[in-house]
Amino acid sequence: MTAILNIEDLKVRVDGKEILKGLTLKINPGEVHAIMGRNGSGKSTLANALAGKPGYEVTGGKASYKGKDLLALKAHERAGEGLFLGFQYPVEIPGVSNLNFLRTALNAQRKYRGEGDMDAPTFLKNIKEKVALLDMDYEMQKRAVNVGFSGGERKRNEMLQMLMLQPTLAVLDETDSGLDIDALKIVSQGINAIRSPDRGLLLITHYQRLLRYVEPDFVHVLSDGKIVKTGDKTLALELEEKGYADVA
Amino acid sequence: MDSRANSNKELKESIGDYKYGFTTDIESEFAPKGLNEDIVRFISAKKKEPEWLLEWRLKAFAAWQEMVEPEWAQVKYPEIDFQDAYYFAAPKQNDGPKSLDEVDPEILRTYEKLGISLREQEVLAGVKGAPKVAVDAIFDSVSVATTFREELKKAGVVFMAISEAVHEYPDLVKKYLGSIVPQRDNFYAALNSAVFSDGTFVYIPKNTRCPMELSTYFRINAENTGQFERTLIIAEEGSYVSYLEGCTAPMRDKNQLHAAVVELLVMDYAEIKYSTVQNWYPGDKNGKGGIYNFVTKRGLCKGKKSKISWTQVETGSAITWKYPSCILQGDGSVGEFYSVAVTNNYQQADTGTKMIHIGKNTRSTIISKGITTGKGQNTYRGLVRVLPKAENVRNFTQCDSLLLTDTSGAHTIPYIEVKNPTAQIEHEATTSKISDDQLFYCLSRGLDEEEAVAMIVNGFCRDVMKQLPMEFAVEAQKLLGISLEGSVG
């Protein structure tokens, strides 16, 4: 079985500073992994490096995605291959409606995979289903991408994009932060909806509370650019109880 | 292949992405090179014009000779030798009323290549439910075809080449020609008045809503020839018309002059919506060649509650110098100006508007979006003037500039003159770049860099693009994407 993601001894530098210092992680199809760690441990750097953000310089190690060299692909190619990054702070794109953005993105990925455009009726049917699942207002999809959206609305919108794009690997960077309990439940529904035996999920989070709703197979503790401890879901509870200092 | 075709091929290789840069090989008739009274007489004689019009042209020519080229615009170009150009070029064809069958098939093919169908039945047979668009096709100095004339005539709408209108509606033309842009208005308007070749004449009678979109498609084909078109649109009381013009030209390594005049007149409760998609050849990536687009466009809102709305998408031309303006004379009249101007490589644009508030309760809106990339220079220059008797004037102006490269420049020069204290004038201006985070967000969703930039730029222009008639908005968006090609990386 080919792993969806196989990271070996990855080292990443940002602005001349080494942030990831030899990170190793393997995600097999069907697995949900959670990475926890305090601020500055390198969680978001890992997410950005995996998605290919310019300025994230890989100085060592390897990362393969479905057997391919992930690091050789450009950001948009990684997306085309089915890698999705859920942003911690989704940006605004004034003047571009969510509908237009999503449809353009979806068709760009389909084009990359050699598929034709999704026709408009199918697209609209899909998006209406997903909007309902996430308890969103469809009218919002006619508004510009994230413009005037609350923090919670932005995160839900990320989930909508994920559900529409149907990625093989979703890396969700603190998708739970800034959500009230109701929004957290809804976002969790979105994440659980994408879970499947042929997909992988990497949840990056500060807190254990998301993991109450999305049960991970593995929990890793990231500290100073390395994974220092790995366990099952009970590790998250342990962290919650004792704090990072005592566990890792 | 002759040498001209060869140099065109080279040009094509050096620019690559201007897809309208082909030439049409047809036999043309030229006036002798240069500009003098005889040339003015030649043009007038070619068009079998009445004596009054010749006199009118000669008066303009005399005025032009005493005038100097304006230098206040923020554009740089070598001195133009007005004697080193042709002022009249026309495809050879028989005189008399033109049916489509008489039009040179090469010309029809040219318009087909440009995506403009001059065959009414093809328009009708097109996409089901697609709106009809009547086209006046202007090729170099003459109108070669005007479609849907009969159908429009039934509605009382006059839509024809201005050179024909001179003969068929002499009273209207005589009354209104130059009434809004006088012969000596400015250097280029005077030049145009002396040598204007063709253009479109539109007359919408009282209480008539024009049953279809009207459009004029300007094509410069002949080498080393200026195009001086003249458009006159009159909207009588309670009428409405939406008019669109599109422009392209072959790639030539020598600059060509295009100096047009457009006059609009709007009576009580009438409205003209005037849209332009300007895609003249912009020159190659080293700044060689391209059209000098020096244009005077002005509308008079003469009637109460009349309205003029200018929308322009300016992606072409080496140099653009144009300020579509509204004189808001009628009480409660409304002027709007929506503009997108893109400058890439060495293109320069100095464009904006003038809103002259004369009547009470007049309102104007100005939305200008400038995009610069390569070494392009983009200036917004706009005047809002409120005269003493204009009570309760409202103006809102928003000028946004988007810089895609460090080597390009954006400038905003607003002039605000208010002589009545009841006026409320708002001016907002921003200058921005595409943020790395915005770009990465799009990339992470599968758009490549050019698609991402095009999407963000289209979003930036949305407030203007949404003003375009539906059927042209899509084309304008594509055009915007093409104009930005090569601007990232």
PDB file of N, CA, C and O in Angstrom, chain B residues 273-334:
ATOM      1  N   LYS B 273     -26.389  54.517 -22.923  1.00  0.00           N
ATOM      2  CA  LYS B 273     -25.356  53.719 -22.270  1.00  0.00           C
ATOM      3  C   LYS B 273     -24.303  53.432 -23.333  1.00  0.00           C
ATOM      4  O   LYS B 273     -24.611  52.815 -24.348  1.00  0.00           O
ATOM      5  N   TYR B 274     -23.115  53.926 -23.127  1.00  0.00           N
ATOM      6  CA  TYR B 274     -22.076  53.859 -24.154  1.00  0.00           C
ATOM      7  C   TYR B 274     -20.909  53.038 -23.612  1.00  0.00           C
ATOM      8  O   TYR B 274     -20.276  53.423 -22.640  1.00  0.00           O
ATOM      9  N   SER B 275     -20.646  51.913 -24.241  1.00  0.00           N
ATOM     10  CA  SER B 275     -19.576  51.043 -23.747  1.00  0.00           C
ATOM     11  C   SER B 275     -18.483  50.885 -24.789  1.00  0.00           C
ATOM     12  O   SER B 275     -18.760  50.796 -25.978  1.00  0.00           O
ATOM     13  N   THR B 276     -17.274  50.850 -24.342  1.00  0.00           N
ATOM     14  CA  THR B 276     -16.128  50.715 -25.240  1.00  0.00           C
ATOM     15  C   THR B 276     -15.250  49.568 -24.778  1.00  0.00           C
ATOM     16  O   THR B 276     -14.935  49.481 -23.596  1.00  0.00           O
ATOM     17  N   VAL B 277     -14.905  48.698 -25.709  1.00  0.00           N
ATOM     18  CA  VAL B 277     -13.854  47.725 -25.426  1.00  0.00           C
ATOM     19  C   VAL B 277     -12.750  48.038 -26.421  1.00  0.00           C
ATOM     20  O   VAL B 277     -12.859  47.753 -27.608  1.00  0.00           O
ATOM     21  N   GLN B 278     -11.732  48.694 -25.947  1.00  0.00           N
ATOM     22  CA  GLN B 278     -10.682  49.210 -26.823  1.00  0.00           C
ATOM     23  C   GLN B 278      -9.484  48.286 -26.783  1.00  0.00           C
ATOM     24  O   GLN B 278      -8.851  48.114 -25.754  1.00  0.00           O
ATOM     25  N   ASN B 279      -9.188  47.696 -27.923  1.00  0.00           N
ATOM     26  CA  ASN B 279      -8.080  46.746 -27.989  1.00  0.00           C
ATOM     27  C   ASN B 279      -7.237  47.011 -29.226  1.00  0.00           C
ATOM     28  O   ASN B 279      -6.872  46.109 -29.962  1.00  0.00           O
ATOM     29  N   TRP B 280      -6.937  48.272 -29.482  1.00  0.00           N
ATOM     30  CA  TRP B 280      -6.029  48.616 -30.571  1.00  0.00           C
ATOM     31  C   TRP B 280      -4.690  47.950 -30.312  1.00  0.00           C
ATOM     32  O   TRP B 280      -4.320  47.708 -29.159  1.00  0.00           O
ATOM     33  N   TYR B 281      -3.944  47.735 -31.353  1.00  0.00           N
ATOM     34  CA  TYR B 281      -2.621  47.124 -31.201  1.00  0.00           C
ATOM     35  C   TYR B 281      -1.766  47.964 -30.235  1.00  0.00           C
ATOM     36  O   TYR B 281      -1.580  49.168 -30.430  1.00  0.00           O
ATOM     37  N   PRO B 282      -1.267  47.346 -29.164  1.00  0.00           N
ATOM     38  CA  PRO B 282      -0.564  48.118 -28.130  1.00  0.00           C
ATOM     39  C   PRO B 282       0.925  48.330 -28.383  1.00  0.00           C
ATOM     40  O   PRO B 282       1.596  48.980 -27.572  1.00  0.00           O
ATOM     41  N   GLY B 283       1.444  47.795 -29.480  1.00  0.00           N
ATOM     42  CA  GLY B 283       2.898  47.828 -29.658  1.00  0.00           C
ATOM     43  C   GLY B 283       3.491  46.532 -29.152  1.00  0.00           C
ATOM     44  O   GLY B 283       2.818  45.751 -28.493  1.00  0.00           O
ATOM     45  N   ASP B 284       4.758  46.273 -29.492  1.00  0.00           N
ATOM     46  CA  ASP B 284       5.336  45.006 -29.044  1.00  0.00           C
ATOM     47  C   ASP B 284       5.905  45.168 -27.636  1.00  0.00           C
ATOM     48  O   ASP B 284       5.795  46.221 -27.016  1.00  0.00           O
ATOM     49  N   LYS B 285       6.533  44.107 -27.142  1.00  0.00           N
ATOM     50  CA  LYS B 285       6.954  44.150 -25.735  1.00  0.00           C
ATOM     51  C   LYS B 285       8.105  45.120 -25.496  1.00  0.00           C
ATOM     52  O   LYS B 285       8.420  45.443 -24.351  1.00  0.00           O
ATOM     53  N   ASN B 286       8.733  45.565 -26.590  1.00  0.00           N
ATOM     54  CA  ASN B 286       9.785  46.569 -26.426  1.00  0.00           C
ATOM     55  C   ASN B 286       9.267  47.984 -26.678  1.00  0.00           C
ATOM     56  O   ASN B 286      10.043  48.934 -26.740  1.00  0.00           O
ATOM     57  N   GLY B 287       7.967  48.102 -26.863  1.00  0.00           N
ATOM     58  CA  GLY B 287       7.381  49.430 -27.027  1.00  0.00           C
ATOM     59  C   GLY B 287       7.412  49.928 -28.461  1.00  0.00           C
ATOM     60  O   GLY B 287       7.197  51.105 -28.726  1.00  0.00           O
ATOM     61  N   LYS B 288       7.663  49.020 -29.413  1.00  0.00           N
ATOM     62  CA  LYS B 288       7.708  49.440 -30.813  1.00  0.00           C
ATOM     63  C   LYS B 288       6.313  49.306 -31.437  1.00  0.00           C
ATOM     64  O   LYS B 288       5.658  48.288 -31.285  1.00  0.00           O
ATOM     65  N   GLY B 289       5.921  50.339 -32.158  1.00  0.00           N
ATOM     66  CA  GLY B 289       4.624  50.302 -32.830  1.00  0.00           C
ATOM     67  C   GLY B 289       3.470  50.560 -31.869  1.00  0.00           C
ATOM     68  O   GLY B 289       3.669  50.934 -30.708  1.00  0.00           O
ATOM     69  N   GLY B 290       2.273  50.353 -32.394  1.00  0.00           N
ATOM     70  CA  GLY B 290       1.085  50.566 -31.567  1.00  0.00           C
ATOM     71  C   GLY B 290       0.321  51.803 -31.984  1.00  0.00           C
ATOM     72  O   GLY B 290       0.829  52.656 -32.704  1.00  0.00           O
ATOM     73  N   ILE B 291      -0.915  51.849 -31.546  1.00  0.00           N
ATOM     74  CA  ILE B 291      -1.803  52.942 -31.927  1.00  0.00           C
ATOM     75  C   ILE B 291      -1.715  54.078 -30.914  1.00  0.00           C
ATOM     76  O   ILE B 291      -1.655  53.843 -29.708  1.00  0.00           O
ATOM     77  N   TYR B 292      -1.687  55.304 -31.431  1.00  0.00           N
ATOM     78  CA  TYR B 292      -1.856  56.473 -30.576  1.00  0.00           C
ATOM     79  C   TYR B 292      -3.352  56.774 -30.563  1.00  0.00           C
ATOM     80  O   TYR B 292      -3.926  57.133 -31.580  1.00  0.00           O
ATOM     81  N   ASN B 293      -3.950  56.622 -29.428  1.00  0.00           N
ATOM     82  CA  ASN B 293      -5.401  56.724 -29.324  1.00  0.00           C
ATOM     83  C   ASN B 293      -5.756  58.044 -28.641  1.00  0.00           C
ATOM     84  O   ASN B 293      -5.779  58.131 -27.414  1.00  0.00           O
ATOM     85  N   PHE B 294      -5.977  59.083 -29.441  1.00  0.00           N
ATOM     86  CA  PHE B 294      -6.251  60.420 -28.891  1.00  0.00           C
ATOM     87  C   PHE B 294      -7.704  60.775 -29.192  1.00  0.00           C
ATOM     88  O   PHE B 294      -8.042  61.149 -30.309  1.00  0.00           O
ATOM     89  N   VAL B 295      -8.526  60.644 -28.189  1.00  0.00           N
ATOM     90  CA  VAL B 295      -9.953  60.625 -28.452  1.00  0.00           C
ATOM     91  C   VAL B 295     -10.697  61.664 -27.599  1.00  0.00           C
ATOM     92  O   VAL B 295     -10.388  61.842 -26.429  1.00  0.00           O
ATOM     93  N   THR B 296     -11.671  62.324 -28.223  1.00  0.00           N
ATOM     94  CA  THR B 296     -12.525  63.255 -27.479  1.00  0.00           C
ATOM     95  C   THR B 296     -13.945  62.713 -27.469  1.00  0.00           C
ATOM     96  O   THR B 296     -14.553  62.542 -28.529  1.00  0.00           O
ATOM     97  N   LYS B 297     -14.437  62.414 -26.289  1.00  0.00           N
ATOM     98  CA  LYS B 297     -15.792  61.882 -26.163  1.00  0.00           C
ATOM     99  C   LYS B 297     -16.540  62.741 -25.161  1.00  0.00           C
ATOM    100  O   LYS B 297     -16.053  62.957 -24.059  1.00  0.00           O
ATOM    101  N   ARG B 298     -17.705  63.202 -25.574  1.00  0.00           N
ATOM    102  CA  ARG B 298     -18.440  64.074 -24.666  1.00  0.00           C
ATOM    103  C   ARG B 298     -19.935  63.893 -24.874  1.00  0.00           C
ATOM    104  O   ARG B 298     -20.396  63.723 -26.002  1.00  0.00           O
ATOM    105  N   GLY B 299     -20.656  63.930 -23.793  1.00  0.00           N
ATOM    106  CA  GLY B 299     -22.103  63.819 -23.881  1.00  0.00           C
ATOM    107  C   GLY B 299     -22.759  64.982 -23.173  1.00  0.00           C
ATOM    108  O   GLY B 299     -22.276  65.445 -22.136  1.00  0.00           O
ATOM    109  N   LEU B 300     -23.865  65.414 -23.736  1.00  0.00           N
ATOM    110  CA  LEU B 300     -24.631  66.491 -23.118  1.00  0.00           C
ATOM    111  C   LEU B 300     -25.958  65.928 -22.619  1.00  0.00           C
ATOM    112  O   LEU B 300     -26.771  65.447 -23.409  1.00  0.00           O
ATOM    113  N   CYS B 301     -26.121  65.979 -21.298  1.00  0.00           N
ATOM    114  CA  CYS B 301     -27.411  65.632 -20.716  1.00  0.00           C
ATOM    115  C   CYS B 301     -28.228  66.912 -20.725  1.00  0.00           C
ATOM    116  O   CYS B 301     -28.220  67.696 -19.782  1.00  0.00           O
ATOM    117  N   LYS B 302     -28.915  67.131 -21.831  1.00  0.00           N
ATOM    118  CA  LYS B 302     -29.606  68.393 -22.023  1.00  0.00           C
ATOM    119  C   LYS B 302     -30.948  68.396 -21.291  1.00  0.00           C
ATOM    120  O   LYS B 302     -31.378  69.399 -20.743  1.00  0.00           O
ATOM    121  N   GLY B 303     -31.605  67.254 -21.303  1.00  0.00           N
ATOM    122  CA  GLY B 303     -32.947  67.177 -20.731  1.00  0.00           C
ATOM    123  C   GLY B 303     -32.927  66.888 -19.250  1.00  0.00           C
ATOM    124  O   GLY B 303     -31.929  66.400 -18.705  1.00  0.00           O
ATOM    125  N   LYS B 304     -34.068  67.168 -18.604  1.00  0.00           N
ATOM    126  CA  LYS B 304     -34.135  66.876 -17.185  1.00  0.00           C
ATOM    127  C   LYS B 304     -34.173  65.365 -16.968  1.00  0.00           C
ATOM    128  O   LYS B 304     -34.734  64.617 -17.773  1.00  0.00           O
ATOM    129  N   LYS B 305     -33.547  64.961 -15.894  1.00  0.00           N
ATOM    130  CA  LYS B 305     -33.442  63.540 -15.532  1.00  0.00           C
ATOM    131  C   LYS B 305     -32.908  62.677 -16.679  1.00  0.00           C
ATOM    132  O   LYS B 305     -33.253  61.497 -16.792  1.00  0.00           O
ATOM    133  N   SER B 306     -32.113  63.247 -17.510  1.00  0.00           N
ATOM    134  CA  SER B 306     -31.484  62.445 -18.561  1.00  0.00           C
ATOM    135  C   SER B 306     -30.239  61.788 -17.975  1.00  0.00           C
ATOM    136  O   SER B 306     -29.772  62.165 -16.901  1.00  0.00           O
ATOM    137  N   LYS B 307     -29.718  60.804 -18.718  1.00  0.00           N
ATOM    138  CA  LYS B 307     -28.597  60.052 -18.153  1.00  0.00           C
ATOM    139  C   LYS B 307     -27.627  59.590 -19.230  1.00  0.00           C
ATOM    140  O   LYS B 307     -28.036  59.113 -20.291  1.00  0.00           O
ATOM    141  N   ILE B 308     -26.344  59.725 -18.921  1.00  0.00           N
ATOM    142  CA  ILE B 308     -25.309  59.155 -19.785  1.00  0.00           C
ATOM    143  C   ILE B 308     -24.422  58.289 -18.918  1.00  0.00           C
ATOM    144  O   ILE B 308     -23.974  58.704 -17.851  1.00  0.00           O
ATOM    145  N   SER B 309     -24.178  57.084 -19.394  1.00  0.00           N
ATOM    146  CA  SER B 309     -23.300  56.190 -18.676  1.00  0.00           C
ATOM    147  C   SER B 309     -22.188  55.726 -19.621  1.00  0.00           C
ATOM    148  O   SER B 309     -22.444  55.091 -20.630  1.00  0.00           O
ATOM    149  N   TRP B 310     -20.953  56.108 -19.306  1.00  0.00           N
ATOM    150  CA  TRP B 310     -19.804  55.676 -20.104  1.00  0.00           C
ATOM    151  C   TRP B 310     -19.162  54.481 -19.397  1.00  0.00           C
ATOM    152  O   TRP B 310     -18.871  54.566 -18.208  1.00  0.00           O
ATOM    153  N   THR B 311     -18.926  53.421 -20.128  1.00  0.00           N
ATOM    154  CA  THR B 311     -18.137  52.324 -19.578  1.00  0.00           C
ATOM    155  C   THR B 311     -17.015  52.038 -20.561  1.00  0.00           C
ATOM    156  O   THR B 311     -17.261  51.924 -21.763  1.00  0.00           O
ATOM    157  N   GLN B 312     -15.803  51.978 -20.081  1.00  0.00           N
ATOM    158  CA  GLN B 312     -14.707  51.679 -21.002  1.00  0.00           C
ATOM    159  C   GLN B 312     -13.773  50.632 -20.411  1.00  0.00           C
ATOM    160  O   GLN B 312     -13.460  50.650 -19.231  1.00  0.00           O
ATOM    161  N   VAL B 313     -13.362  49.712 -21.270  1.00  0.00           N
ATOM    162  CA  VAL B 313     -12.315  48.764 -20.920  1.00  0.00           C
ATOM    163  C   VAL B 313     -11.202  49.014 -21.926  1.00  0.00           C
ATOM    164  O   VAL B 313     -11.341  48.736 -23.113  1.00  0.00           O
ATOM    165  N   GLU B 314     -10.139  49.595 -21.451  1.00  0.00           N
ATOM    166  CA  GLU B 314      -9.057  50.033 -22.326  1.00  0.00           C
ATOM    167  C   GLU B 314      -7.859  49.125 -22.107  1.00  0.00           C
ATOM    168  O   GLU B 314      -7.172  49.231 -21.098  1.00  0.00           O
ATOM    169  N   THR B 315      -7.650  48.207 -23.040  1.00  0.00           N
ATOM    170  CA  THR B 315      -6.501  47.313 -22.862  1.00  0.00           C
ATOM    171  C   THR B 315      -5.453  47.525 -23.945  1.00  0.00           C
ATOM    172  O   THR B 315      -4.324  47.113 -23.781  1.00  0.00           O
ATOM    173  N   GLY B 316      -5.837  48.153 -25.036  1.00  0.00           N
ATOM    174  CA  GLY B 316      -4.913  48.282 -26.162  1.00  0.00           C
ATOM    175  C   GLY B 316      -4.279  49.644 -26.246  1.00  0.00           C
ATOM    176  O   GLY B 316      -4.296  50.413 -25.289  1.00  0.00           O
ATOM    177  N   SER B 317      -3.727  49.947 -27.429  1.00  0.00           N
ATOM    178  CA  SER B 317      -3.081  51.224 -27.758  1.00  0.00           C
ATOM    179  C   SER B 317      -1.740  51.418 -27.047  1.00  0.00           C
ATOM    180  O   SER B 317      -1.567  51.050 -25.895  1.00  0.00           O
ATOM    181  N   ALA B 318      -0.796  51.991 -27.781  1.00  0.00           N
ATOM    182  CA  ALA B 318       0.489  52.352 -27.178  1.00  0.00           C
ATOM    183  C   ALA B 318       0.266  53.517 -26.225  1.00  0.00           C
ATOM    184  O   ALA B 318       0.805  53.550 -25.125  1.00  0.00           O
ATOM    185  N   ILE B 319      -0.549  54.470 -26.692  1.00  0.00           N
ATOM    186  CA  ILE B 319      -0.868  55.630 -25.855  1.00  0.00           C
ATOM    187  C   ILE B 319      -2.372  55.866 -25.894  1.00  0.00           C
ATOM    188  O   ILE B 319      -2.985  55.879 -26.958  1.00  0.00           O
ATOM    189  N   THR B 320      -2.947  56.058 -24.742  1.00  0.00           N
ATOM    190  CA  THR B 320      -4.366  56.384 -24.669  1.00  0.00           C
ATOM    191  C   THR B 320      -4.515  57.738 -23.997  1.00  0.00           C
ATOM    192  O   THR B 320      -3.931  57.982 -22.948  1.00  0.00           O
ATOM    193  N   TRP B 321      -5.273  58.579 -24.647  1.00  0.00           N
ATOM    194  CA  TRP B 321      -5.512  59.941 -24.156  1.00  0.00           C
ATOM    195  C   TRP B 321      -6.993  60.171 -24.356  1.00  0.00           C
ATOM    196  O   TRP B 321      -7.439  60.445 -25.449  1.00  0.00           O
ATOM    197  N   LYS B 322      -7.779  59.956 -23.345  1.00  0.00           N
ATOM    198  CA  LYS B 322      -9.214  60.131 -23.541  1.00  0.00           C
ATOM    199  C   LYS B 322      -9.938  60.357 -22.228  1.00  0.00           C
ATOM    200  O   LYS B 322      -9.605  59.764 -21.215  1.00  0.00           O
ATOM    201  N   TYR B 323     -10.947  61.204 -22.297  1.00  0.00           N
ATOM    202  CA  TYR B 323     -11.677  61.633 -21.103  1.00  0.00           C
ATOM    203  C   TYR B 323     -13.167  61.743 -21.424  1.00  0.00           C
ATOM    204  O   TYR B 323     -13.704  62.843 -21.584  1.00  0.00           O
ATOM    205  N   PRO B 324     -13.851  60.617 -21.559  1.00  0.00           N
ATOM    206  CA  PRO B 324     -15.284  60.676 -21.864  1.00  0.00           C
ATOM    207  C   PRO B 324     -15.998  61.499 -20.776  1.00  0.00           C
ATOM    208  O   PRO B 324     -15.836  61.226 -19.590  1.00  0.00           O
ATOM    209  N   SER B 325     -16.724  62.498 -21.197  1.00  0.00           N
ATOM    210  CA  SER B 325     -17.230  63.481 -20.241  1.00  0.00           C
ATOM    211  C   SER B 325     -18.744  63.626 -20.308  1.00  0.00           C
ATOM    212  O   SER B 325     -19.374  63.263 -21.295  1.00  0.00           O
ATOM    213  N   CYS B 326     -19.298  64.194 -19.256  1.00  0.00           N
ATOM    214  CA  CYS B 326     -20.729  64.463 -19.215  1.00  0.00           C
ATOM    215  C   CYS B 326     -20.958  65.917 -18.826  1.00  0.00           C
ATOM    216  O   CYS B 326     -20.411  66.377 -17.815  1.00  0.00           O
ATOM    217  N   ILE B 327     -21.753  66.584 -19.618  1.00  0.00           N
ATOM    218  CA  ILE B 327     -22.203  67.919 -19.235  1.00  0.00           C
ATOM    219  C   ILE B 327     -23.625  67.755 -18.702  1.00  0.00           C
ATOM    220  O   ILE B 327     -24.547  67.437 -19.457  1.00  0.00           O
ATOM    221  N   LEU B 328     -23.757  67.940 -17.414  1.00  0.00           N
ATOM    222  CA  LEU B 328     -25.045  67.659 -16.768  1.00  0.00           C
ATOM    223  C   LEU B 328     -25.838  68.958 -16.656  1.00  0.00           C
ATOM    224  O   LEU B 328     -25.820  69.640 -15.646  1.00  0.00           O
ATOM    225  N   GLN B 329     -26.526  69.255 -17.758  1.00  0.00           N
ATOM    226  CA  GLN B 329     -27.228  70.523 -17.869  1.00  0.00           C
ATOM    227  C   GLN B 329     -28.661  70.414 -17.342  1.00  0.00           C
ATOM    228  O   GLN B 329     -29.131  71.276 -16.601  1.00  0.00           O
ATOM    229  N   GLY B 330     -29.341  69.337 -17.736  1.00  0.00           N
ATOM    230  CA  GLY B 330     -30.739  69.172 -17.312  1.00  0.00           C
ATOM    231  C   GLY B 330     -30.820  68.928 -15.809  1.00  0.00           C
ATOM    232  O   GLY B 330     -29.988  68.223 -15.250  1.00  0.00           O
ATOM    233  N   ASP B 331     -31.825  69.511 -15.171  1.00  0.00           N
ATOM    234  CA  ASP B 331     -31.997  69.297 -13.736  1.00  0.00           C
ATOM    235  C   ASP B 331     -32.196  67.814 -13.461  1.00  0.00           C
ATOM    236  O   ASP B 331     -32.946  67.139 -14.163  1.00  0.00           O
ATOM    237  N   GLY B 332     -31.516  67.325 -12.454  1.00  0.00           N
ATOM    238  CA  GLY B 332     -31.663  65.923 -12.076  1.00  0.00           C
ATOM    239  C   GLY B 332     -30.984  64.947 -13.016  1.00  0.00           C
ATOM    240  O   GLY B 332     -31.217  63.742 -12.930  1.00  0.00           O
ATOM    241  N   SER B 333     -30.160  65.446 -13.920  1.00  0.00           N
ATOM    242  CA  SER B 333     -29.503  64.517 -14.849  1.00  0.00           C
ATOM    243  C   SER B 333     -28.355  63.783 -14.148  1.00  0.00           C
ATOM    244  O   SER B 333     -27.843  64.213 -13.119  1.00  0.00           O
ATOM    245  N   VAL B 334     -27.989  62.638 -14.756  1.00  0.00           N
ATOM    246  CA  VAL B 334     -27.033  61.734 -14.123  1.00  0.00           C
ATOM    247  C   VAL B 334     -25.907  61.394 -15.088  1.00  0.00           C
ATOM    248  O   VAL B 334     -26.152  61.051 -16.239  1.00  0.00           O
TER     249      VAL B 334
END
